[in-house]
Amino acid sequence: MGGVCALVGESLQPLFDCEVVWRGDRIVEIKGDSSGRLQDVERIVLPSFINAHTHIGDSIAKEAYIGLSLEEAVDPHKGLKAKIISGASKNDLVKAMRSVLEQCVSLGVTHLIDFREGGLEGLSLGREASQGLGVDLLLLGRLATPPSKDRILENQGFTDSELEELYKVCEKGEGLGVSGANEYSDKMLTQIREVVRGQNKLLAVHCLESHETRVRLEGVLGRDEFQRCYNTLKPNVFIHMTDATPLEVTYASSMGVVVSCPRSNAALGNGFPPLTQILGCGGGLGTDNVMVNSPDMFREMEFAYKCLVATTRKPFQRVEDILKSATVNLRPLLGLKPLEADAEADFMVLNIGELRPFWNLHSLIVNRAQRENVELVVRKGRKLYEKPASR
Ligand SMILES: [Zn+2]
């Protein structure tokens, strides 16, 4: 088919006049020319989005955070989010999550790495919500009831029944999602690490979401939030790193991967992450709480690009790095490949006919593409979404 351009490999290299052939769940062959004219491109085939950090559990509480601080909104003990969720029926929670997941699919997302509250029951509700949609909802669970503050300050460990619950939650999901080092003692962080390592699963943590979270327990425990995450928890995924120095981003990226959520950081008044460094280290992008943000990776990318330029006050040439953070950077962590022969057939097709003429292909997707441009979304060779034909 003429006019098709595919963004292939880790570098999202354009291949013009392209044909993508897939059989079953895998791509068999990608044919095309490395040079071509931008004005002839009508459709773009690109790897589907990996939304690297979400909390779809608060889909029931959209926009409830307005006027609240980070702690007032999402504190696991006394935040408004916890109150709304505990007061909602299971049916309503599942319905709200399912409708968000359907929206995600129509926005080109095939994988979400989700922080799942509510222990084992929370995992079951998440599974129920995603049933049959074909989207890969990777659930990182936690205990149903977080430990009390005094137990943290006394450096107590988990009780046997808590440890058993953690083990089961990790086993039933794809790993554990730690709401923050401030919510656990050093002994507990070590125990969490051991549970996840024993099962060889994912361990993610909110880290340095703000300067306040960095220093909250530093005076009492002698180490700040980053030091406790890096030296004791040792996760695969550091989420936020809004208050991180460039050196801390480098350290975190040598241990795992950094995922930033710039719209969430902005909405909750936490600043803007050191995105140049995070992108340089191959970080990912996530939309965070549905309470705060739409799960729209197009919006996340545009916001990330423009705020990066605004905060650094310098032009930023490598706009493809933003697109990589939304599509290919997190694939190795999930055992997946970019668009290439023998990779899983996970991709989307954008119809960009109406957006022509333009001068930069990657930037067109980052700054202008939106839901109405998504024509087709495929995961493992299965069509998850096809844009209805216009009348
Ligand atoms: Zn989060």
mmCIF file of C-alpha atoms and ligand atoms in Angstrom:
data_model
loop_
_atom_site.group_PDB
_atom_site.id
_atom_site.type_symbol
_atom_site.label_atom_id
_atom_site.label_comp_id
_atom_site.label_asym_id
_atom_site.label_seq_id
_atom_site.Cartn_x
_atom_site.Cartn_y
_atom_site.Cartn_z
ATOM 1 C CA MET A 1 0.000 0.000 0.000
ATOM 2 C CA GLY A 2 1.354 3.423 -0.930
ATOM 3 C CA GLY A 3 1.610 6.191 1.619
ATOM 4 C CA VAL A 4 2.393 3.932 4.583
ATOM 5 C CA CYS A 5 5.391 4.713 6.747
ATOM 6 C CA ALA A 6 6.455 2.420 9.617
ATOM 7 C CA LEU A 7 8.626 3.476 12.557
ATOM 8 C CA VAL A 8 10.897 0.494 13.016
ATOM 9 C CA GLY A 9 13.428 -0.725 15.536
ATOM 10 C CA GLU A 10 14.520 0.842 18.819
ATOM 11 C CA SER A 11 15.263 4.143 17.097
ATOM 12 C CA LEU A 12 11.801 4.431 15.454
ATOM 13 C CA GLN A 13 13.468 4.820 12.063
ATOM 14 C CA PRO A 14 10.960 5.728 9.314
ATOM 15 C CA LEU A 15 10.539 3.176 6.533
ATOM 16 C CA PHE A 16 8.606 4.619 3.588
ATOM 17 C CA ASP A 17 6.205 2.893 1.148
ATOM 18 C CA CYS A 18 6.076 0.192 3.685
ATOM 19 C CA GLU A 19 4.382 -3.149 4.079
ATOM 20 C CA VAL A 20 4.067 -4.832 7.475
ATOM 21 C CA VAL A 21 3.242 -8.534 7.272
ATOM 22 C CA TRP A 22 2.130 -10.454 10.328
ATOM 23 C CA ARG A 23 1.023 -14.018 10.868
ATOM 24 C CA GLY A 24 -0.587 -15.185 14.072
ATOM 25 C CA ASP A 25 0.817 -13.119 16.934
ATOM 26 C CA ARG A 26 4.132 -12.198 15.274
ATOM 27 C CA ILE A 27 5.463 -9.852 12.636
ATOM 28 C CA VAL A 28 6.928 -11.857 9.776
ATOM 29 C CA GLU A 29 8.373 -9.158 7.573
ATOM 30 C CA ILE A 30 8.615 -5.374 7.209
ATOM 31 C CA LYS A 31 9.456 -4.124 3.728
ATOM 32 C CA GLY A 32 10.058 -0.524 2.716
ATOM 33 C CA ASP A 33 12.490 2.216 1.667
ATOM 34 C CA SER A 34 14.658 4.175 4.063
ATOM 35 C CA SER A 35 14.023 7.357 2.075
ATOM 36 C CA GLY A 36 10.778 8.914 0.953
ATOM 37 C CA ARG A 37 8.771 12.126 0.885
ATOM 38 C CA LEU A 38 6.961 13.233 4.043
ATOM 39 C CA GLN A 39 4.152 14.779 2.022
ATOM 40 C CA ASP A 40 3.298 11.360 0.560
ATOM 41 C CA VAL A 41 2.804 9.748 3.978
ATOM 42 C CA GLU A 42 -0.844 9.100 4.733
ATOM 43 C CA ARG A 43 -0.612 6.415 7.395
ATOM 44 C CA ILE A 44 1.970 5.722 10.080
ATOM 45 C CA VAL A 45 2.473 2.293 11.643
ATOM 46 C CA LEU A 46 4.176 2.554 15.021
ATOM 47 C CA PRO A 47 4.636 0.371 18.102
ATOM 48 C CA SER A 48 1.615 0.576 20.396
ATOM 49 C CA PHE A 49 1.859 2.655 23.569
ATOM 50 C CA ILE A 50 3.073 1.195 26.853
ATOM 51 C CA ASN A 51 1.498 3.331 29.570
ATOM 52 C CA ALA A 52 4.225 2.694 32.129
ATOM 53 C CA HIS A 53 2.428 3.941 35.231
ATOM 54 C CA THR A 54 -1.271 4.072 36.021
ATOM 55 C CA HIS A 55 -3.694 3.679 38.896
ATOM 56 C CA ILE A 56 -6.890 2.702 37.103
ATOM 57 C CA GLY A 57 -8.375 1.792 40.507
ATOM 58 C CA ASP A 58 -9.310 5.440 41.069
ATOM 59 C CA SER A 59 -11.208 5.712 37.754
ATOM 60 C CA ILE A 60 -14.268 6.248 39.949
ATOM 61 C CA ALA A 61 -12.779 9.460 41.418
ATOM 62 C CA LYS A 62 -12.007 11.497 38.269
ATOM 63 C CA GLU A 63 -11.199 15.148 39.108
ATOM 64 C CA ALA A 64 -11.800 14.649 42.859
ATOM 65 C CA TYR A 65 -8.263 15.922 43.593
ATOM 66 C CA ILE A 66 -8.994 19.533 42.614
ATOM 67 C CA GLY A 67 -7.860 21.917 45.349
ATOM 68 C CA LEU A 68 -6.056 19.201 47.366
ATOM 69 C CA SER A 69 -2.381 18.626 48.136
ATOM 70 C CA LEU A 70 -0.650 15.367 47.137
ATOM 71 C CA GLU A 71 -1.135 13.960 50.638
ATOM 72 C CA GLU A 72 -4.760 15.063 50.959
ATOM 73 C CA ALA A 73 -5.512 13.482 47.580
ATOM 74 C CA VAL A 74 -3.668 10.131 47.613
ATOM 75 C CA ASP A 75 -2.346 9.333 51.121
ATOM 76 C CA PRO A 76 -3.153 5.591 51.553
ATOM 77 C CA HIS A 77 -4.421 6.174 55.141
ATOM 78 C CA LYS A 78 -6.348 9.407 55.023
ATOM 79 C CA GLY A 79 -6.457 10.641 51.395
ATOM 80 C CA LEU A 80 -9.747 11.414 49.631
ATOM 81 C CA LYS A 81 -9.018 8.744 47.016
ATOM 82 C CA ALA A 82 -8.958 5.977 49.667
ATOM 83 C CA LYS A 83 -12.271 7.250 51.089
ATOM 84 C CA ILE A 84 -14.015 7.342 47.704
ATOM 85 C CA ILE A 85 -12.797 3.850 46.765
ATOM 86 C CA SER A 86 -13.773 2.279 50.107
ATOM 87 C CA GLY A 87 -17.240 3.841 49.833
ATOM 88 C CA ALA A 88 -17.901 2.586 46.268
ATOM 89 C CA SER A 89 -19.534 -0.718 45.301
ATOM 90 C CA LYS A 90 -17.367 -3.346 43.599
ATOM 91 C CA ASN A 91 -19.609 -3.245 40.586
ATOM 92 C CA ASP A 92 -19.178 0.515 40.151
ATOM 93 C CA LEU A 93 -15.391 0.233 40.597
ATOM 94 C CA VAL A 94 -15.131 -2.471 37.921
ATOM 95 C CA LYS A 95 -17.412 -0.560 35.546
ATOM 96 C CA ALA A 96 -15.357 2.640 35.877
ATOM 97 C CA MET A 97 -12.072 0.753 35.335
ATOM 98 C CA ARG A 98 -13.408 -1.127 32.316
ATOM 99 C CA SER A 99 -14.570 2.016 30.613
ATOM 100 C CA VAL A 100 -11.122 3.587 31.130
ATOM 101 C CA LEU A 101 -9.432 0.474 29.698
ATOM 102 C CA GLU A 102 -11.678 0.629 26.621
ATOM 103 C CA GLN A 103 -10.670 4.255 26.214
ATOM 104 C CA CYS A 104 -6.981 3.277 26.535
ATOM 105 C CA VAL A 105 -7.291 0.747 23.727
ATOM 106 C CA SER A 106 -8.889 3.328 21.392
ATOM 107 C CA LEU A 107 -5.931 5.600 22.225
ATOM 108 C CA GLY A 108 -3.354 3.064 21.027
ATOM 109 C CA VAL A 109 -2.355 1.599 24.401
ATOM 110 C CA THR A 110 -1.843 -2.179 24.519
ATOM 111 C CA HIS A 111 0.022 -2.423 27.854
ATOM 112 C CA LEU A 112 -0.479 -0.683 31.183
ATOM 113 C CA ILE A 113 1.747 -1.124 34.223
ATOM 114 C CA ASP A 114 -0.775 -0.492 36.961
ATOM 115 C CA PHE A 115 -0.378 0.085 40.694
ATOM 116 C CA ARG A 116 -3.138 -1.965 42.229
ATOM 117 C CA GLU A 117 -4.476 -1.070 45.629
ATOM 118 C CA GLY A 118 -6.674 -3.300 47.773
ATOM 119 C CA GLY A 119 -4.595 -6.488 48.171
ATOM 120 C CA LEU A 120 -5.830 -9.733 46.616
ATOM 121 C CA GLU A 121 -9.346 -8.431 46.111
ATOM 122 C CA GLY A 122 -8.005 -5.393 44.246
ATOM 123 C CA LEU A 123 -6.182 -7.743 41.858
ATOM 124 C CA SER A 124 -9.373 -9.723 41.192
ATOM 125 C CA LEU A 125 -11.327 -6.536 40.437
ATOM 126 C CA GLY A 126 -8.612 -5.398 38.003
ATOM 127 C CA ARG A 127 -8.672 -8.757 36.222
ATOM 128 C CA GLU A 128 -12.454 -8.632 36.013
ATOM 129 C CA ALA A 129 -12.354 -5.124 34.530
ATOM 130 C CA SER A 130 -9.918 -6.128 31.759
ATOM 131 C CA GLN A 131 -11.602 -9.440 30.909
ATOM 132 C CA GLY A 132 -11.883 -9.972 27.148
ATOM 133 C CA LEU A 133 -10.539 -6.531 26.123
ATOM 134 C CA GLY A 134 -7.209 -7.952 24.942
ATOM 135 C CA VAL A 135 -5.232 -5.156 26.598
ATOM 136 C CA ASP A 136 -2.348 -6.322 28.808
ATOM 137 C CA LEU A 137 -3.034 -4.901 32.275
ATOM 138 C CA LEU A 138 0.079 -5.669 34.336
ATOM 139 C CA LEU A 139 -0.946 -5.415 37.981
ATOM 140 C CA LEU A 140 1.574 -4.534 40.675
ATOM 141 C CA GLY A 141 -0.202 -5.248 43.950
ATOM 142 C CA ARG A 142 0.237 -4.266 47.573
ATOM 143 C CA LEU A 143 -1.154 -5.104 51.024
ATOM 144 C CA ALA A 144 -4.863 -4.396 51.556
ATOM 145 C CA THR A 145 -4.024 -2.398 54.713
ATOM 146 C CA PRO A 146 -0.793 -0.369 54.838
ATOM 147 C CA PRO A 147 1.306 -0.601 58.043
ATOM 148 C CA SER A 148 0.823 2.118 60.675
ATOM 149 C CA LYS A 149 3.301 5.019 61.016
ATOM 150 C CA ASP A 150 4.640 3.998 64.462
ATOM 151 C CA ARG A 151 5.644 0.563 63.150
ATOM 152 C CA ILE A 152 7.710 2.285 60.453
ATOM 153 C CA LEU A 153 9.488 4.557 62.910
ATOM 154 C CA GLU A 154 10.269 1.576 65.199
ATOM 155 C CA ASN A 155 11.710 -0.303 62.179
ATOM 156 C CA GLN A 156 9.381 -3.251 62.698
ATOM 157 C CA GLY A 157 9.094 -5.963 60.036
ATOM 158 C CA PHE A 158 5.911 -7.403 58.542
ATOM 159 C CA THR A 159 3.897 -9.898 60.606
ATOM 160 C CA ASP A 160 3.704 -13.476 59.312
ATOM 161 C CA SER A 161 0.191 -12.926 57.984
ATOM 162 C CA GLU A 162 1.228 -9.704 56.180
ATOM 163 C CA LEU A 163 4.177 -11.536 54.622
ATOM 164 C CA GLU A 164 1.907 -14.314 53.471
ATOM 165 C CA GLU A 165 -0.465 -11.754 51.930
ATOM 166 C CA LEU A 166 2.439 -9.983 50.176
ATOM 167 C CA TYR A 167 3.687 -13.285 48.790
ATOM 168 C CA LYS A 168 0.244 -14.154 47.399
ATOM 169 C CA VAL A 169 -0.351 -10.670 45.966
ATOM 170 C CA CYS A 170 3.015 -10.806 44.182
ATOM 171 C CA GLU A 171 2.261 -14.300 42.904
ATOM 172 C CA LYS A 172 -1.207 -13.435 41.621
ATOM 173 C CA GLY A 173 -0.095 -10.189 39.925
ATOM 174 C CA GLU A 174 3.032 -9.255 37.953
ATOM 175 C CA GLY A 175 4.882 -8.076 41.041
ATOM 176 C CA LEU A 176 4.584 -5.417 43.733
ATOM 177 C CA GLY A 177 4.032 -1.650 43.524
ATOM 178 C CA VAL A 178 5.348 0.229 46.556
ATOM 179 C CA SER A 179 3.468 3.467 47.240
ATOM 180 C CA GLY A 180 6.642 5.009 48.675
ATOM 181 C CA ALA A 181 9.621 4.244 50.918
ATOM 182 C CA ASN A 182 8.139 6.593 53.544
ATOM 183 C CA GLU A 183 5.267 4.163 54.063
ATOM 184 C CA TYR A 184 7.512 1.240 55.107
ATOM 185 C CA SER A 185 10.335 0.575 57.575
ATOM 186 C CA ASP A 186 13.783 -0.462 56.325
ATOM 187 C CA LYS A 187 13.040 -4.026 57.472
ATOM 188 C CA MET A 188 9.804 -4.022 55.471
ATOM 189 C CA LEU A 189 11.526 -2.649 52.336
ATOM 190 C CA THR A 190 14.043 -5.523 52.586
ATOM 191 C CA GLN A 191 11.222 -8.048 53.003
ATOM 192 C CA ILE A 192 9.367 -6.628 49.987
ATOM 193 C CA ARG A 193 12.548 -6.908 47.900
ATOM 194 C CA GLU A 194 13.054 -10.527 48.960
ATOM 195 C CA VAL A 195 9.464 -11.531 48.173
ATOM 196 C CA VAL A 196 9.676 -10.070 44.652
ATOM 197 C CA ARG A 197 13.196 -11.406 43.944
ATOM 198 C CA GLY A 198 12.116 -14.884 45.052
ATOM 199 C CA GLN A 199 9.422 -14.841 42.369
ATOM 200 C CA ASN A 200 11.499 -12.981 39.761
ATOM 201 C CA LYS A 201 8.772 -10.389 39.163
ATOM 202 C CA LEU A 202 8.520 -6.597 38.818
ATOM 203 C CA LEU A 203 9.181 -4.238 41.727
ATOM 204 C CA ALA A 204 8.206 -0.603 41.225
ATOM 205 C CA VAL A 205 8.172 2.317 43.646
ATOM 206 C CA HIS A 206 7.043 5.949 43.710
ATOM 207 C CA CYS A 207 10.266 7.821 44.402
ATOM 208 C CA LEU A 208 11.083 11.543 44.810
ATOM 209 C CA GLU A 209 7.627 12.586 43.664
ATOM 210 C CA SER A 210 8.291 15.885 45.442
ATOM 211 C CA HIS A 211 10.933 17.500 47.595
ATOM 212 C CA GLU A 212 8.644 16.924 50.583
ATOM 213 C CA THR A 213 8.572 13.138 50.010
ATOM 214 C CA ARG A 214 12.382 13.156 49.713
ATOM 215 C CA VAL A 215 12.949 14.661 53.167
ATOM 216 C CA ARG A 216 9.828 13.496 55.053
ATOM 217 C CA LEU A 217 11.609 10.847 57.161
ATOM 218 C CA GLU A 218 15.218 11.899 56.595
ATOM 219 C CA GLY A 219 15.493 13.607 59.999
ATOM 220 C CA VAL A 220 14.293 10.465 61.813
ATOM 221 C CA LEU A 221 15.863 7.674 59.744
ATOM 222 C CA GLY A 222 19.070 9.422 58.643
ATOM 223 C CA ARG A 223 18.574 8.654 54.934
ATOM 224 C CA ASP A 224 16.360 10.380 52.384
ATOM 225 C CA GLU A 225 13.703 8.691 50.245
ATOM 226 C CA PHE A 226 16.013 8.067 47.278
ATOM 227 C CA GLN A 227 18.751 6.535 49.427
ATOM 228 C CA ARG A 228 16.268 4.168 51.065
ATOM 229 C CA CYS A 229 14.853 3.113 47.680
ATOM 230 C CA TYR A 230 18.237 2.736 46.011
ATOM 231 C CA ASN A 231 20.146 1.055 48.832
ATOM 232 C CA THR A 232 17.443 -1.017 50.493
ATOM 233 C CA LEU A 233 14.451 -1.667 48.208
ATOM 234 C CA LYS A 234 16.461 -1.901 44.938
ATOM 235 C CA PRO A 235 13.471 -1.767 42.536
ATOM 236 C CA ASN A 236 13.308 -2.389 38.760
ATOM 237 C CA VAL A 237 11.184 0.721 38.221
ATOM 238 C CA PHE A 238 11.536 4.191 39.810
ATOM 239 C CA ILE A 239 8.368 6.227 39.238
ATOM 240 C CA HIS A 240 8.360 10.058 39.130
ATOM 241 C CA MET A 241 11.882 11.165 40.215
ATOM 242 C CA THR A 242 10.515 14.703 39.948
ATOM 243 C CA ASP A 243 12.901 16.023 42.607
ATOM 244 C CA ALA A 244 15.878 13.929 41.396
ATOM 245 C CA THR A 245 19.285 15.331 40.494
ATOM 246 C CA PRO A 246 20.776 14.239 37.138
ATOM 247 C CA LEU A 247 23.149 11.960 39.082
ATOM 248 C CA GLU A 248 20.266 10.264 40.896
ATOM 249 C CA VAL A 249 18.576 9.627 37.535
ATOM 250 C CA THR A 250 21.795 7.972 36.326
ATOM 251 C CA TYR A 251 22.022 5.791 39.450
ATOM 252 C CA ALA A 252 18.356 4.777 39.254
ATOM 253 C CA SER A 253 18.687 3.987 35.540
ATOM 254 C CA SER A 254 21.665 1.723 36.226
ATOM 255 C CA MET A 255 19.518 -0.304 38.652
ATOM 256 C CA GLY A 256 16.244 -0.243 36.709
ATOM 257 C CA VAL A 257 14.231 2.147 34.618
ATOM 258 C CA VAL A 258 12.812 5.589 35.433
ATOM 259 C CA VAL A 259 9.213 6.371 34.534
ATOM 260 C CA SER A 260 8.037 9.965 34.581
ATOM 261 C CA CYS A 261 4.480 11.278 34.783
ATOM 262 C CA PRO A 262 4.815 15.002 33.983
ATOM 263 C CA ARG A 263 1.101 15.883 33.802
ATOM 264 C CA SER A 264 0.452 14.278 37.192
ATOM 265 C CA ASN A 265 3.471 16.068 38.710
ATOM 266 C CA ALA A 266 2.165 19.360 37.374
ATOM 267 C CA ALA A 267 -1.449 18.833 38.440
ATOM 268 C CA LEU A 268 -0.438 17.927 41.995
ATOM 269 C CA GLY A 269 1.961 20.840 42.308
ATOM 270 C CA ASN A 270 5.149 18.767 42.459
ATOM 271 C CA GLY A 271 7.133 20.477 39.699
ATOM 272 C CA PHE A 272 8.577 19.071 36.478
ATOM 273 C CA PRO A 273 10.926 16.032 36.320
ATOM 274 C CA PRO A 274 14.501 16.239 34.940
ATOM 275 C CA LEU A 275 13.187 14.885 31.671
ATOM 276 C CA THR A 276 16.267 15.506 29.518
ATOM 277 C CA GLN A 277 18.243 13.140 31.773
ATOM 278 C CA ILE A 278 15.385 10.637 32.092
ATOM 279 C CA LEU A 279 14.955 10.443 28.294
ATOM 280 C CA GLY A 280 18.723 10.214 27.850
ATOM 281 C CA CYS A 281 18.707 7.147 30.114
ATOM 282 C CA GLY A 282 15.860 5.459 28.177
ATOM 283 C CA GLY A 283 13.052 6.199 30.652
ATOM 284 C CA GLY A 284 9.342 5.589 30.167
ATOM 285 C CA LEU A 285 6.203 7.703 30.360
ATOM 286 C CA GLY A 286 3.019 7.139 32.343
ATOM 287 C CA THR A 287 -0.248 8.965 32.993
ATOM 288 C CA ASP A 288 -0.508 8.052 36.735
ATOM 289 C CA ASN A 289 -3.840 8.296 38.602
ATOM 290 C CA VAL A 290 -7.002 8.345 36.494
ATOM 291 C CA MET A 291 -8.353 10.554 39.288
ATOM 292 C CA VAL A 292 -5.885 13.221 38.134
ATOM 293 C CA ASN A 293 -5.338 12.537 34.418
ATOM 294 C CA SER A 294 -6.921 11.046 31.339
ATOM 295 C CA PRO A 295 -4.960 7.903 30.357
ATOM 296 C CA ASP A 296 -4.050 9.586 27.064
ATOM 297 C CA MET A 297 -0.433 9.092 25.991
ATOM 298 C CA PHE A 298 -0.796 11.601 23.135
ATOM 299 C CA ARG A 299 -1.590 14.339 25.658
ATOM 300 C CA GLU A 300 1.195 13.136 27.965
ATOM 301 C CA MET A 301 3.759 13.326 25.149
ATOM 302 C CA GLU A 302 2.746 16.799 24.017
ATOM 303 C CA PHE A 303 2.774 18.128 27.568
ATOM 304 C CA ALA A 304 6.162 16.485 28.219
ATOM 305 C CA TYR A 305 7.719 17.991 25.099
ATOM 306 C CA LYS A 306 6.416 21.507 25.615
ATOM 307 C CA CYS A 307 7.173 21.686 29.326
ATOM 308 C CA LEU A 308 10.666 20.289 28.700
ATOM 309 C CA VAL A 309 11.344 23.163 26.331
ATOM 310 C CA ALA A 310 9.637 25.681 28.631
ATOM 311 C CA THR A 311 11.543 24.655 31.762
ATOM 312 C CA THR A 312 14.976 24.290 30.146
ATOM 313 C CA ARG A 313 14.448 27.424 28.021
ATOM 314 C CA LYS A 314 16.310 25.717 25.174
ATOM 315 C CA PRO A 315 15.192 24.137 21.878
ATOM 316 C CA PHE A 316 14.935 20.317 22.123
ATOM 317 C CA GLN A 317 15.782 18.581 18.868
ATOM 318 C CA ARG A 318 15.373 14.931 19.914
ATOM 319 C CA VAL A 319 11.594 14.840 19.918
ATOM 320 C CA GLU A 320 11.737 11.157 18.898
ATOM 321 C CA ASP A 321 13.050 10.439 22.418
ATOM 322 C CA ILE A 322 9.641 11.411 23.783
ATOM 323 C CA LEU A 323 7.935 9.024 21.352
ATOM 324 C CA LYS A 324 10.396 6.276 22.322
ATOM 325 C CA SER A 325 9.593 6.749 26.013
ATOM 326 C CA ALA A 326 5.920 6.106 25.223
ATOM 327 C CA THR A 327 6.389 3.164 22.855
ATOM 328 C CA VAL A 328 9.668 1.208 22.896
ATOM 329 C CA ASN A 329 11.796 2.067 25.943
ATOM 330 C CA LEU A 330 9.873 -0.132 28.383
ATOM 331 C CA ARG A 331 9.510 -3.086 26.015
ATOM 332 C CA PRO A 332 12.671 -4.929 27.155
ATOM 333 C CA LEU A 333 11.415 -4.812 30.775
ATOM 334 C CA LEU A 334 8.282 -6.643 29.623
ATOM 335 C CA GLY A 335 10.206 -9.048 27.368
ATOM 336 C CA LEU A 336 8.889 -7.339 24.217
ATOM 337 C CA LYS A 337 10.565 -6.003 21.055
ATOM 338 C CA PRO A 338 10.087 -2.850 18.958
ATOM 339 C CA LEU A 339 8.560 -3.040 15.476
ATOM 340 C CA GLU A 340 10.765 -5.524 13.620
ATOM 341 C CA ALA A 341 10.626 -8.972 12.053
ATOM 342 C CA ASP A 342 9.937 -11.710 14.625
ATOM 343 C CA ALA A 343 8.577 -9.241 17.207
ATOM 344 C CA GLU A 344 5.094 -9.530 18.714
ATOM 345 C CA ALA A 345 2.534 -7.916 16.400
ATOM 346 C CA ASP A 346 1.770 -5.004 18.785
ATOM 347 C CA PHE A 347 1.222 -1.801 16.853
ATOM 348 C CA MET A 348 -1.164 0.974 15.916
ATOM 349 C CA VAL A 349 -1.942 2.675 12.635
ATOM 350 C CA LEU A 350 -2.462 6.429 12.556
ATOM 351 C CA ASN A 351 -4.181 8.134 9.652
ATOM 352 C CA ILE A 352 -2.458 11.504 9.378
ATOM 353 C CA GLY A 353 -3.829 12.574 5.994
ATOM 354 C CA GLU A 354 -5.593 15.586 7.514
ATOM 355 C CA LEU A 355 -2.448 16.734 9.340
ATOM 356 C CA ARG A 356 -0.419 17.234 6.158
ATOM 357 C CA PRO A 357 1.681 19.100 5.175
ATOM 358 C CA PHE A 358 4.298 18.787 7.928
ATOM 359 C CA TRP A 359 8.072 18.846 8.381
ATOM 360 C CA ASN A 360 8.829 16.415 11.213
ATOM 361 C CA LEU A 361 7.237 12.969 11.435
ATOM 362 C CA HIS A 362 8.055 12.167 15.085
ATOM 363 C CA SER A 363 7.027 15.617 16.221
ATOM 364 C CA LEU A 364 3.740 15.361 14.312
ATOM 365 C CA ILE A 365 2.820 12.321 16.431
ATOM 366 C CA VAL A 366 4.058 13.828 19.710
ATOM 367 C CA ASN A 367 2.483 17.253 19.283
ATOM 368 C CA ARG A 368 -0.555 16.849 17.023
ATOM 369 C CA ALA A 369 -1.835 13.271 16.742
ATOM 370 C CA GLN A 370 -4.860 12.390 18.849
ATOM 371 C CA ARG A 371 -7.541 9.794 19.309
ATOM 372 C CA GLU A 372 -9.309 10.615 16.046
ATOM 373 C CA ASN A 373 -6.127 9.738 14.109
ATOM 374 C CA VAL A 374 -6.001 6.202 15.548
ATOM 375 C CA GLU A 375 -7.299 3.875 12.852
ATOM 376 C CA LEU A 376 -6.242 0.466 14.094
ATOM 377 C CA VAL A 377 -4.751 -1.040 17.272
ATOM 378 C CA VAL A 378 -3.326 -4.572 17.250
ATOM 379 C CA ARG A 379 -1.901 -6.639 20.098
ATOM 380 C CA LYS A 380 -0.370 -10.071 19.480
ATOM 381 C CA GLY A 381 -1.878 -10.021 16.010
ATOM 382 C CA ARG A 382 -5.412 -9.484 17.348
ATOM 383 C CA LYS A 383 -7.372 -6.388 16.362
ATOM 384 C CA LEU A 384 -8.310 -4.617 19.623
ATOM 385 C CA TYR A 385 -9.695 -1.458 18.043
ATOM 386 C CA GLU A 386 -10.677 -0.303 14.590
ATOM 387 C CA LYS A 387 -11.964 3.203 13.983
ATOM 388 C CA PRO A 388 -15.589 3.087 12.885
ATOM 389 C CA ALA A 389 -15.987 4.091 9.223
ATOM 390 C CA SER A 390 -17.193 7.693 8.963
ATOM 391 C CA ARG A 391 -20.551 8.202 7.293
HETATM 392 ZN ZN ZN B 1 1.420 6.713 40.948
#
